Short mmCIF file of the C-alpha atoms (twelve columns), coordinates in Angstrom:
data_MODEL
# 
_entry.id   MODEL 
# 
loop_
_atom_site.group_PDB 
_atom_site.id 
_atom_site.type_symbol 
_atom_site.label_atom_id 
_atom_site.label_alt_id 
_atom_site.label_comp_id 
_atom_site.label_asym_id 
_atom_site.label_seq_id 
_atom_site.Cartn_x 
_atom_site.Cartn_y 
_atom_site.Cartn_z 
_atom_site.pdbx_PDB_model_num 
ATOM 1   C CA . UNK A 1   15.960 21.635  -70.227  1 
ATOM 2   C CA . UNK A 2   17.063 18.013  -70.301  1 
ATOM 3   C CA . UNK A 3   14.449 17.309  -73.457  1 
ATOM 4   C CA . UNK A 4   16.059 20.289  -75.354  1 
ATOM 5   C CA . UNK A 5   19.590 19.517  -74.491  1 
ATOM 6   C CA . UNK A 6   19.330 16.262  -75.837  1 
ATOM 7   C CA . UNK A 7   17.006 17.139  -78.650  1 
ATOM 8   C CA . UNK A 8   20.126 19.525  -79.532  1 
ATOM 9   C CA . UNK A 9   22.721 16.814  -79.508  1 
ATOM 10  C CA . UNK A 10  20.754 14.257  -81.477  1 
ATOM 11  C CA . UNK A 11  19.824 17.057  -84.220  1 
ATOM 12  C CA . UNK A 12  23.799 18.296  -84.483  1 
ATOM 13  C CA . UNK A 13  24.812 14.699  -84.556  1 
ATOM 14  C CA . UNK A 14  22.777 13.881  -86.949  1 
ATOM 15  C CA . UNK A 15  23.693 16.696  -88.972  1 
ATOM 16  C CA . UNK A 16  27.489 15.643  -88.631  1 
ATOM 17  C CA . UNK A 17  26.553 12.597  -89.256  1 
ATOM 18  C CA . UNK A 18  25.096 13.299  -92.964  1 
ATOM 19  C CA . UNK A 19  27.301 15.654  -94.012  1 
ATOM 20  C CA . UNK A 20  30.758 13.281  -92.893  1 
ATOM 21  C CA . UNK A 21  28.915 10.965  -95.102  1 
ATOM 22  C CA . UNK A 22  28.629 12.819  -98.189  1 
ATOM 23  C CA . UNK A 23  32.345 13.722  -97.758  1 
ATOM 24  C CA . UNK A 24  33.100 10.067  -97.229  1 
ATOM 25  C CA . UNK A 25  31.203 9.086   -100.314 1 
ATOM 26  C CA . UNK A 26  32.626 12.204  -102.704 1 
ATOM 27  C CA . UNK A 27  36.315 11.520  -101.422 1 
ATOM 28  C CA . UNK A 28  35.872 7.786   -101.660 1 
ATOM 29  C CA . UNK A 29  34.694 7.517   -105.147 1 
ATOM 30  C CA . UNK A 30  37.389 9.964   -106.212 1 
ATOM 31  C CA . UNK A 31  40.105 8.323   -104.935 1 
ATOM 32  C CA . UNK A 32  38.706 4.884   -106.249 1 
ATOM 33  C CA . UNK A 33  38.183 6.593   -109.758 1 
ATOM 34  C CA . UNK A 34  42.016 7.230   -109.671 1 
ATOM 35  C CA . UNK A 35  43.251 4.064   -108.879 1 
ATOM 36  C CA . UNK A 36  41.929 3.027   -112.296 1 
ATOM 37  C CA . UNK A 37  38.241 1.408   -111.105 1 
ATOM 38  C CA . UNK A 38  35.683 1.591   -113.694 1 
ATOM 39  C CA . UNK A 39  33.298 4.455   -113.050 1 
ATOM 40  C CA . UNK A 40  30.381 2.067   -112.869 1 
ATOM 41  C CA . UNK A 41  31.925 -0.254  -110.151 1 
ATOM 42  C CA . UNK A 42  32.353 2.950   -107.692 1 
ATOM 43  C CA . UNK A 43  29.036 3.837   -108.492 1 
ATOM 44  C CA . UNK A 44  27.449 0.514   -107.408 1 
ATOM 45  C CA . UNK A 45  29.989 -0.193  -104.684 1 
ATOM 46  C CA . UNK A 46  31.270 2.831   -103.112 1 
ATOM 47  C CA . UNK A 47  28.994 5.490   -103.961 1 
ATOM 48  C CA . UNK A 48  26.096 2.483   -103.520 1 
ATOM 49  C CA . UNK A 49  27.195 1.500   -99.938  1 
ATOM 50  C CA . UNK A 50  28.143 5.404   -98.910  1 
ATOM 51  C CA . UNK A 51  23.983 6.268   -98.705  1 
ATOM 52  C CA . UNK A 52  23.671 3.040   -96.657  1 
ATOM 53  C CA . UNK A 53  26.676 4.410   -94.368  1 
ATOM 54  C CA . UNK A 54  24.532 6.780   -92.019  1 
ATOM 55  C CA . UNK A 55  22.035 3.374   -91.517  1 
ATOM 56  C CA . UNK A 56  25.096 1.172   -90.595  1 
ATOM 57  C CA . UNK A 57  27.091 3.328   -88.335  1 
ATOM 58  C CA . UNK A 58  24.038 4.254   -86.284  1 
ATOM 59  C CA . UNK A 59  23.179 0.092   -86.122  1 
ATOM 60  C CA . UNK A 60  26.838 -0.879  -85.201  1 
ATOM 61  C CA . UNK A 61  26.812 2.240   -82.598  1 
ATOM 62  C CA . UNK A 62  23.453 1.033   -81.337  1 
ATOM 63  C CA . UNK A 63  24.521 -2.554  -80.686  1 
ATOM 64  C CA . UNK A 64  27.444 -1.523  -78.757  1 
ATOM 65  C CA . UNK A 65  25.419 0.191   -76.925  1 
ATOM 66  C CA . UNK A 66  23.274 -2.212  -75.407  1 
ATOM 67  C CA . UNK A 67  20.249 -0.863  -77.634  1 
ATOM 68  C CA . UNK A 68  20.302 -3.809  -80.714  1 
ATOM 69  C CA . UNK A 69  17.010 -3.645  -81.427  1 
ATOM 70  C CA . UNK A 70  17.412 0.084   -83.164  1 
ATOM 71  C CA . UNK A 71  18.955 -1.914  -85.769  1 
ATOM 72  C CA . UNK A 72  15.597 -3.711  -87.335  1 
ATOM 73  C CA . UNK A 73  14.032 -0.491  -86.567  1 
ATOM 74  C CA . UNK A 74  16.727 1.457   -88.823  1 
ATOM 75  C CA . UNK A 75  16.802 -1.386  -91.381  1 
ATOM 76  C CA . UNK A 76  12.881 -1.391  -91.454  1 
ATOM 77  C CA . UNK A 77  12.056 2.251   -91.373  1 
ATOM 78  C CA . UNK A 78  14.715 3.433   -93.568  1 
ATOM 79  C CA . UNK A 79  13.273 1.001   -96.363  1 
ATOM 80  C CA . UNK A 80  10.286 1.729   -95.696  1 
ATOM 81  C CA . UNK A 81  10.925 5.676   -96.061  1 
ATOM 82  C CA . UNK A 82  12.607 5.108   -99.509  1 
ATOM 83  C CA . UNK A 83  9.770  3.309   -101.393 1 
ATOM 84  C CA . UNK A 84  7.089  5.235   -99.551  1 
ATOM 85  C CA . UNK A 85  8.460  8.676   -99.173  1 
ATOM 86  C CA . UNK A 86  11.561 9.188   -101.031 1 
ATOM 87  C CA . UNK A 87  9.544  7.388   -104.380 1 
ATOM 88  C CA . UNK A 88  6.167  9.031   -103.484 1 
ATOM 89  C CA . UNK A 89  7.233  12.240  -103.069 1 
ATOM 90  C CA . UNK A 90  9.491  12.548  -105.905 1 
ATOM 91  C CA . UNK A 91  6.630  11.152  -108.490 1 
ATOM 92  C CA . UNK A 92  4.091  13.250  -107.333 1 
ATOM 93  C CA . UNK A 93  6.936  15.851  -107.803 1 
ATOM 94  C CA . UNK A 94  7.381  14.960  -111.664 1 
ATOM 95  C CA . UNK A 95  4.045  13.771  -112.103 1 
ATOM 96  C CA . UNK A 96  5.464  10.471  -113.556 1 
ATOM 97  C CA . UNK A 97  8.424  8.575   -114.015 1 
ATOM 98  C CA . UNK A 98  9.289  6.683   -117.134 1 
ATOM 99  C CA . UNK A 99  11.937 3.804   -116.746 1 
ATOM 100 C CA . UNK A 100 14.608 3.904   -119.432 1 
ATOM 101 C CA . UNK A 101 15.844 0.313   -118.421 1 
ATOM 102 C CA . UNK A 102 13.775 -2.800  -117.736 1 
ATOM 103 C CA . UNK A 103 14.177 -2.970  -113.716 1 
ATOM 104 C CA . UNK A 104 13.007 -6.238  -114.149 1 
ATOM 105 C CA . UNK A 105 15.626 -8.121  -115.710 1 
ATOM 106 C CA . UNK A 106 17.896 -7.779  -112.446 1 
ATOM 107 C CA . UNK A 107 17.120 -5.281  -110.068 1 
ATOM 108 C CA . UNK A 108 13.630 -5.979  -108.796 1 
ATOM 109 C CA . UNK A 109 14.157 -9.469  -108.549 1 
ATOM 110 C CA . UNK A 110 17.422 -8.853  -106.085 1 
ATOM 111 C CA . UNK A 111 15.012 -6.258  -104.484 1 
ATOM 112 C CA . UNK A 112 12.154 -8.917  -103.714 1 
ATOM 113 C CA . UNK A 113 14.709 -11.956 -102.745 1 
ATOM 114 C CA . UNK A 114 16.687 -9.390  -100.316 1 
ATOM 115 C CA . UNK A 115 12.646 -8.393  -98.646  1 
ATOM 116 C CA . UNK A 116 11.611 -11.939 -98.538  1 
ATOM 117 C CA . UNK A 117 15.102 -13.366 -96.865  1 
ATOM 118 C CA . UNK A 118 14.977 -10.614 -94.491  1 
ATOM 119 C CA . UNK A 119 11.775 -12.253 -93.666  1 
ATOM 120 C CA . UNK A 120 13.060 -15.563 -93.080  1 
ATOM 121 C CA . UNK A 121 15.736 -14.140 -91.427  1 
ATOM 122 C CA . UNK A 122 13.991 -12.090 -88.495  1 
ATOM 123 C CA . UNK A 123 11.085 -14.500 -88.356  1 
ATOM 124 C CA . UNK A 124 12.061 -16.097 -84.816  1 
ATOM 125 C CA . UNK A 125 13.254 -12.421 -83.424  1 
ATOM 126 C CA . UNK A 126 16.974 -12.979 -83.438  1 
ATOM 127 C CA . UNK A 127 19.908 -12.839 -86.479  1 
ATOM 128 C CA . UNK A 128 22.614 -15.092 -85.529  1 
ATOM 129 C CA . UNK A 129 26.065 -15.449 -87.059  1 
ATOM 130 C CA . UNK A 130 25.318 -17.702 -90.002  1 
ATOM 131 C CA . UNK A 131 21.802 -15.338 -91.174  1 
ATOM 132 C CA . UNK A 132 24.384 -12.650 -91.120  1 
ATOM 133 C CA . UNK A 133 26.568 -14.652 -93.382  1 
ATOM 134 C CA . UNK A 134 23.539 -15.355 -95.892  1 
ATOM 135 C CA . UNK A 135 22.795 -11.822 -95.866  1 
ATOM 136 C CA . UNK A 136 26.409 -10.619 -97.193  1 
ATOM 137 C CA . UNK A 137 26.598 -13.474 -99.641  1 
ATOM 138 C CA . UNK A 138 23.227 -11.999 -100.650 1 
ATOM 139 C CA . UNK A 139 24.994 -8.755  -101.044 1 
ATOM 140 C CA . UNK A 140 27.897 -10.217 -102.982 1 
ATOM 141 C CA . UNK A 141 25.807 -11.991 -105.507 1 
ATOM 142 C CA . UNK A 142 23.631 -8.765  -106.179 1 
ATOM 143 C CA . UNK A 143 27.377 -7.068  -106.540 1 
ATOM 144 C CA . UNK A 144 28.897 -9.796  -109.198 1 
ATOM 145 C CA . UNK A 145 25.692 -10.171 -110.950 1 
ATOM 146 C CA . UNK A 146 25.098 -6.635  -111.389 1 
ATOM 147 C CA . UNK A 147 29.158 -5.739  -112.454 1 
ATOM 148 C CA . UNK A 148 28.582 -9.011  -115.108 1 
ATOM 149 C CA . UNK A 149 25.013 -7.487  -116.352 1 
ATOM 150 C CA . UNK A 150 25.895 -3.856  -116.472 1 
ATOM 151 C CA . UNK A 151 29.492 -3.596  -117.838 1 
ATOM 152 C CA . UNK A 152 31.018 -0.234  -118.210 1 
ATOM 153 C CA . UNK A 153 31.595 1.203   -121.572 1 
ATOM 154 C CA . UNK A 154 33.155 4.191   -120.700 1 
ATOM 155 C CA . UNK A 155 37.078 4.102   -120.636 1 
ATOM 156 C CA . UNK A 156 38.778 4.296   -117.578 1 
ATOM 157 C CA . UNK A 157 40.323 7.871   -117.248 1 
ATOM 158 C CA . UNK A 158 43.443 7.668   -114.809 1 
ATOM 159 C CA . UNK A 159 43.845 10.735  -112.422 1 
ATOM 160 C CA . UNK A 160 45.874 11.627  -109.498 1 
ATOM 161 C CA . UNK A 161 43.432 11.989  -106.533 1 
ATOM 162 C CA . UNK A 162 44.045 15.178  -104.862 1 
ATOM 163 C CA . UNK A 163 45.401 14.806  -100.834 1 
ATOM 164 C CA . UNK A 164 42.452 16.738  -99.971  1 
ATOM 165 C CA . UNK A 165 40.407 13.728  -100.580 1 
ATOM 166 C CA . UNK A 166 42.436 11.522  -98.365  1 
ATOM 167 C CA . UNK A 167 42.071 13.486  -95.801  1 
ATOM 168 C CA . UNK A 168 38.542 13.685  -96.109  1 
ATOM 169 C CA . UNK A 169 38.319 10.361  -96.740  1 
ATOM 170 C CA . UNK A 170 39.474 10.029  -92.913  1 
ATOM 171 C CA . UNK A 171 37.392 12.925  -91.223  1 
ATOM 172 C CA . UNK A 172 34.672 11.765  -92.921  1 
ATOM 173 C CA . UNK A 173 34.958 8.244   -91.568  1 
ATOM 174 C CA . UNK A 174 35.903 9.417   -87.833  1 
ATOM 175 C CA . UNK A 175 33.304 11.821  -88.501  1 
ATOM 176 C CA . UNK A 176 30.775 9.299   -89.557  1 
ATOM 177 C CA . UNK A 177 31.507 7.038   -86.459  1 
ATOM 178 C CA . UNK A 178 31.294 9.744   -83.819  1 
ATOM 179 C CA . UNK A 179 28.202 11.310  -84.808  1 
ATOM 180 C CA . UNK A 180 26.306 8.106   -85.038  1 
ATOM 181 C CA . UNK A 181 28.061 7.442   -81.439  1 
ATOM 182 C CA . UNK A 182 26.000 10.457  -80.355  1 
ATOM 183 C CA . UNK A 183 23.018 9.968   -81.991  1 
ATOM 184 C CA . UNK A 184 22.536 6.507   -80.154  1 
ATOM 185 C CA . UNK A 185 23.189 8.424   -77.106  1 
ATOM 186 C CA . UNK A 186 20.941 11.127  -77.578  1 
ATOM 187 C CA . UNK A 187 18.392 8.781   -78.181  1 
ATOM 188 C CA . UNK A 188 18.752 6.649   -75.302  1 
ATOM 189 C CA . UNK A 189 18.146 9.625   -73.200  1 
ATOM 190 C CA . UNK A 190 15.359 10.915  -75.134  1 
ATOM 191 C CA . UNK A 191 13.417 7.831   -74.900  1 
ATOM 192 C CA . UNK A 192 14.116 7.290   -71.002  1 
ATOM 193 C CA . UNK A 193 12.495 11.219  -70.199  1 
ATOM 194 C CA . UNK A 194 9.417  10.787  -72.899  1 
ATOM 195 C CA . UNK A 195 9.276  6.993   -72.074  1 
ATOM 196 C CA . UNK A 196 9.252  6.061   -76.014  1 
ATOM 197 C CA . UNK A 197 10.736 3.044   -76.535  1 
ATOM 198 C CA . UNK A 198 14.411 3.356   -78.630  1 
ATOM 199 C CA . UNK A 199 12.761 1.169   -81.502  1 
ATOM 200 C CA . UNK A 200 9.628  3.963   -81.724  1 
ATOM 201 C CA . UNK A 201 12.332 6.819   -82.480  1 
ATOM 202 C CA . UNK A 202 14.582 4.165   -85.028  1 
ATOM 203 C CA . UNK A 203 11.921 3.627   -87.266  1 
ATOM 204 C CA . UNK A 204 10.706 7.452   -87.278  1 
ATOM 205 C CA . UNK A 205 13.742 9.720   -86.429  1 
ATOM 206 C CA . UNK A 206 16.190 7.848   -87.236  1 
ATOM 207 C CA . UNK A 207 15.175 6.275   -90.818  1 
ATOM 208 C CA . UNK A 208 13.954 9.524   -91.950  1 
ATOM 209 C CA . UNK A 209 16.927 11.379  -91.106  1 
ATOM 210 C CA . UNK A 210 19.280 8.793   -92.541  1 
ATOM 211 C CA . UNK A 211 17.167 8.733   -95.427  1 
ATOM 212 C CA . UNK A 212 17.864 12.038  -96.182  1 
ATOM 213 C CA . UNK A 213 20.882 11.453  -98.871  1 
ATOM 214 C CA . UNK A 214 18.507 9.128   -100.660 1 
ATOM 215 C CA . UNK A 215 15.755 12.147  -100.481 1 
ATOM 216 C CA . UNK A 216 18.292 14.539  -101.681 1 
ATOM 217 C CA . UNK A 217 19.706 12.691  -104.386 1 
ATOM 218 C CA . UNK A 218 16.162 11.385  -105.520 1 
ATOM 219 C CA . UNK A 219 15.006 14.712  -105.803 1 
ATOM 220 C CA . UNK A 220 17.851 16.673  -107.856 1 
ATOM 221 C CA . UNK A 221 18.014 13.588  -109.982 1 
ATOM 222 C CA . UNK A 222 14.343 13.905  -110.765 1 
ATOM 223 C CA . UNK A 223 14.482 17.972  -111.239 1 
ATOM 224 C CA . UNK A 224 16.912 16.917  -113.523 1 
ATOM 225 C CA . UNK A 225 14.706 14.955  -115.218 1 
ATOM 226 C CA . UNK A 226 16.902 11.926  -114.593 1 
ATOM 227 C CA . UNK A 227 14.236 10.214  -112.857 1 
ATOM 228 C CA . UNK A 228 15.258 6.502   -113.185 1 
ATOM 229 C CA . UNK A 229 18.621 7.058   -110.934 1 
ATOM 230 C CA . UNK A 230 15.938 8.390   -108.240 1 
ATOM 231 C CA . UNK A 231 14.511 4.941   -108.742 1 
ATOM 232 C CA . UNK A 232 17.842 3.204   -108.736 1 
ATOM 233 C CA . UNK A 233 19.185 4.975   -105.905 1 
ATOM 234 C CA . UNK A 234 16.066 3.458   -104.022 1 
ATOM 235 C CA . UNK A 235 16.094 -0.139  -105.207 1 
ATOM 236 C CA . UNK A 236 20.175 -0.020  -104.774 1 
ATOM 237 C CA . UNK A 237 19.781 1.927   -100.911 1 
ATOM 238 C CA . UNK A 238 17.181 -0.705  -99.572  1 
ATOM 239 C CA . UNK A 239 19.282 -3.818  -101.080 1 
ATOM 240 C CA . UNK A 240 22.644 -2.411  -99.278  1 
ATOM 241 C CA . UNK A 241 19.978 -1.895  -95.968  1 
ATOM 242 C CA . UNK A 242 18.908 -5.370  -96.038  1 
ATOM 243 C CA . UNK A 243 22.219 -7.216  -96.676  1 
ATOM 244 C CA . UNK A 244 24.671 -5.096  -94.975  1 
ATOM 245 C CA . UNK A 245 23.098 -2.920  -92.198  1 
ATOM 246 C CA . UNK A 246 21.319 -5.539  -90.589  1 
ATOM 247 C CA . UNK A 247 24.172 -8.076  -91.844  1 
ATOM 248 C CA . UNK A 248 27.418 -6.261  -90.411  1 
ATOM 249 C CA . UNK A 249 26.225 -5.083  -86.972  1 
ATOM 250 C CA . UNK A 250 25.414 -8.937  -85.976  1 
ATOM 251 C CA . UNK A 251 29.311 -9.389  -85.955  1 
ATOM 252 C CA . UNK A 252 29.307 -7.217  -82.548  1 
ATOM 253 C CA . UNK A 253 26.342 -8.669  -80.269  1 
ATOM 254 C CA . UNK A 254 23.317 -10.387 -80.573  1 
ATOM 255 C CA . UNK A 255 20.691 -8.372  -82.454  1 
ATOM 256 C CA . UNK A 256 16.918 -8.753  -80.852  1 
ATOM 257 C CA . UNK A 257 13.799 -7.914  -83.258  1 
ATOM 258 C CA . UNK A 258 10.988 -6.807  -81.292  1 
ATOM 259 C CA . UNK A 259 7.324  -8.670  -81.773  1 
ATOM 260 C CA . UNK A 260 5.650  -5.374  -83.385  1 
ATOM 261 C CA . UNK A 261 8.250  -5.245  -85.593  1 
ATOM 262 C CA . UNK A 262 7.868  -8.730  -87.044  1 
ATOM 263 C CA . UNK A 263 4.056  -8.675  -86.869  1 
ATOM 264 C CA . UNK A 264 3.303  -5.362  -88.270  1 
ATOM 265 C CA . UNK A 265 6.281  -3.001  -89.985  1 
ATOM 266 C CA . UNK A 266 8.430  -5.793  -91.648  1 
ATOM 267 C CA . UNK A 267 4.698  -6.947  -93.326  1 
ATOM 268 C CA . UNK A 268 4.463  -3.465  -94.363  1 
ATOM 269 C CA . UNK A 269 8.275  -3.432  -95.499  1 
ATOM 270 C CA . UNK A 270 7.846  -6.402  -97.583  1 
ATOM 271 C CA . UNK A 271 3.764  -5.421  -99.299  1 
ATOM 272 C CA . UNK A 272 5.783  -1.960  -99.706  1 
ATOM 273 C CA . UNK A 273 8.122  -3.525  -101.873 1 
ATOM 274 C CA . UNK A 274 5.846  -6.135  -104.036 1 
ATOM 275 C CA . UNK A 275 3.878  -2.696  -104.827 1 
ATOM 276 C CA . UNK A 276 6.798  -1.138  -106.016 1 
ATOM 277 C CA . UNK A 277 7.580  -3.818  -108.185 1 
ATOM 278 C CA . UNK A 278 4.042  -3.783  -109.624 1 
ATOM 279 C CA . UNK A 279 4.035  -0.258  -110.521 1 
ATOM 280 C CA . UNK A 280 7.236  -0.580  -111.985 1 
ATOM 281 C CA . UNK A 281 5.978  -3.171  -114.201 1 
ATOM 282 C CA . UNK A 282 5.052  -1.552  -117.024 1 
ATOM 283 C CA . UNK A 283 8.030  0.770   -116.761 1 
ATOM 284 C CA . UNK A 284 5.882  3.844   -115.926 1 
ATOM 285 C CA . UNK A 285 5.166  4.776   -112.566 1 
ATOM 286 C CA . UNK A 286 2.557  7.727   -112.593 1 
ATOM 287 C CA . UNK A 287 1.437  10.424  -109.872 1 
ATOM 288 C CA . UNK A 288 -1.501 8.828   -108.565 1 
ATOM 289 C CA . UNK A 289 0.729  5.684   -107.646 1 
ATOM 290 C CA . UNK A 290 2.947  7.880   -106.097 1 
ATOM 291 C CA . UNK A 291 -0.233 9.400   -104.154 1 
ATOM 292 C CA . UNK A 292 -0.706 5.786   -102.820 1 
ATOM 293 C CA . UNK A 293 2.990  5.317   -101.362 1 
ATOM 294 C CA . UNK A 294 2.729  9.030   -99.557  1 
ATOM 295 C CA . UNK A 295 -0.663 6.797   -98.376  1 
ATOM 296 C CA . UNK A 296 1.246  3.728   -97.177  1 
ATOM 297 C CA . UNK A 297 3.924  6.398   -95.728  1 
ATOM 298 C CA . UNK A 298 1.082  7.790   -93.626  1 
ATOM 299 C CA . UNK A 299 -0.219 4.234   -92.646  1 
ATOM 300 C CA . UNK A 300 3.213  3.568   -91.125  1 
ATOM 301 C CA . UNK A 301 3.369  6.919   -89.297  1 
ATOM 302 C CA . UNK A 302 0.397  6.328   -87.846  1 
ATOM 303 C CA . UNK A 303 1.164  3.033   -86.439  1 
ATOM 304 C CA . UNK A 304 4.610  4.454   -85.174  1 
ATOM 305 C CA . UNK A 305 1.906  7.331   -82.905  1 
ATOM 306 C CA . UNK A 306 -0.628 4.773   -82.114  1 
ATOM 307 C CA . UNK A 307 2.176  2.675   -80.668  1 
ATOM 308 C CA . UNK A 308 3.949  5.154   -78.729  1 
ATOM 309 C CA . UNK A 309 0.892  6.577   -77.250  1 
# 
C-alpha cells in the first residue's frame, strides 16, 4: 500500500508539476511580449529556460533535501533523453529532418563547449561555487551571442497583457515549486521501500518525465512539419540543463556526483552529443540515424536496470 501511495503522489506531482510549467512559460512570454521584448528574445530566454524549469525545480528541491546527487542524475538523464529519445523518436516519426539553418555556425558549437565543460566540471565528483559561476557565464555568453547572431526582424507589437496571465504567472510558479517539493519526496520514499538508489530513479523517472515538454513540443513541431524547432528546442533544452540546472542548485548546498555517473552516463551524455553534431552535419538527419539514437536510448536504459538490479 505504501509502494502505491507513493507511486500516486510522485505521478500527481509530477503531473502538477508539468502542467504549472506550461502555464508559467505561456503567461511568462505573454506578459514579456507586452512589455515591448522582441518576440525572439522571449523565445530564447523565457520560453527557452521555461522547458528547463521542471529540471531545475526538482534539482533545487532535491538539494534541500539532503538528496544532491538527483541533480547530475536530472542534468544527465534529461540530456540524454532529448538527443536520444526526444530526436530519435521524432525522426523516425518524419522519416527525416532537413535543417533550414546551418546549426553549425552557433548552436552546435555552444552545444559541444556546454558537454565538454560539464565534463571538466564534474570530473573530481563535486561542483563548487566558482564551477557554478563558469557554468552561468557559459549560459550568458550562449544568450548575448545568440540575441547578436539571430536579431529579430519582426516589429515589436505592444499589447496589454491580460491579469489572467499574472496570476498564472504566480500559480504557476508556486505551482512549479510545490510539485517538484513532492516529487523529491515521493522519491525518497520510493527508493528507501524498493532499495533503488535516488540517482537510479533521477536519471530514468525523473528525466523522462521532465522531458516531456521537450517530447511534446518536438513532436507537434515535427507533425507540423516544422522539424528544425524540434531540433532547436533540443540543442536550446540541453544548453539551459547544463548551465543552469546543474549551475543554480549549487548556490544551496554542496552538490555530490556519484562514481557511475562520471564513469559511465556523463561518457554517454557527451558521445550522445558529438553524434548529434555529426548527423547534423550535413544538415539532414535521416530515419536510420534516428534508429541509432532510439539504440543509444536503449543502451542507457539498460545500464540504468543492470545497475539497479
Amino acid at each position: 500500500m505504501d509502494v502505491l501511495l507513493y507511486l500516486g503522489i510522485f505521478i500527481a506531482s509530477l503531473a502538477v508539476l508539468l502542467k504549472a510549467s506550461d502555464w508559467f512559460i505561456n503567461s511568462a512570454e505573454e506578459i514579456g511580449l507586452s512589455f515591448g521584448i522582441p518576440p525572439f528574445l522571449v523565445g530564447i530566454t523565457i520560453v527557452a529556460f521555461g522547458t528547463s524549469l521542471p529540471e531545475l525545480a526538482t534539482s533545487i528541491a532535491a538539494v534541500f533535501g539532503g538528496e544532491s546527487e538527483i541533480v547530475s542524475g536530472n542534468v544527465i538523464g534529461s540530456n540524454i533523453t532529448n538527443i536520444a529519445l526526444v530526436l530519435g523518436l521524432v525522426v523516425v516519426l518524419v522519416k527525416e529532418i532537413n535543417l533550414e539553418n546551418n546549426i553549425w555556425h552557433i548552436d552546435m558549437p555552444h552545444l559541444w563547449g556546454s558537454a565538454f565543460l560539464l565534463w571538466f566540471v564534474m570530473r573530481d565528483q563535486q561542483v563548487d561555487f566558482l564551477e557554478s559561476i563558469l557554468l552561468l557565464v557559459g549560459l550568458v555568453i550562449f544568450l548575448i551571442y545568440s540575441v547578436k547572431s539571430n536579431p529579430s526582424d519582426e516589429g515589436t507589437v505592444k499589447y496589454r497583457a491580460a491579469p489572467r496571465s499574472y496570476l498564472l504567472l504566480v500559480l504557476g510558479g508556486a505551482l512549479v515549486w510545490l510539485g517538484a517539493d513532492y516529487t523529491i519526496f515521493a522519491i525518497q520514499k520510493l527508493s528507501v521501500i524498493a532499495g533503488i538508489e535516488p540517482k537510479i530513479i533521477a536519471l530514468s523517472a525523473i528525466s523522462l518525465g521532465t522531458s516531456l515538454p521537450e517530447i511534446i513540443v518536438s513532436l507537434n513541431a515535427a507533425r507540423r512539419g516544422k522539424t528544425s524547432i524540434a531540433v532547436g528546442n533540443v540543442i536550446g533544452s540541453n544548453i539551459f540543463n547544463t548551465y543552469a540546472v546543474m549551475g543554480i542548485p549549487s548556490f544551496f548546498g554542496n552538490l555530490e556526483i556519484p562514481l557511475d555517473i562520471i564513469q559511465f552516463h556523463l561518457p554517454l551524455m557527451v558521445v550522445m552529443t558529438i553524434l548529434f553534431g555529426v548527423m547534423s552535419n550535413n544538415k539532414n538527419i535521416n530515419r536510420w540515424e534516428g534508429a541509432l539514437l532510439l539504440l543509444f536510448y536503449a543502451l542507457f536504459l539498460g545500464q540504468l536496470f543492470k545497475t539497479a538490479l
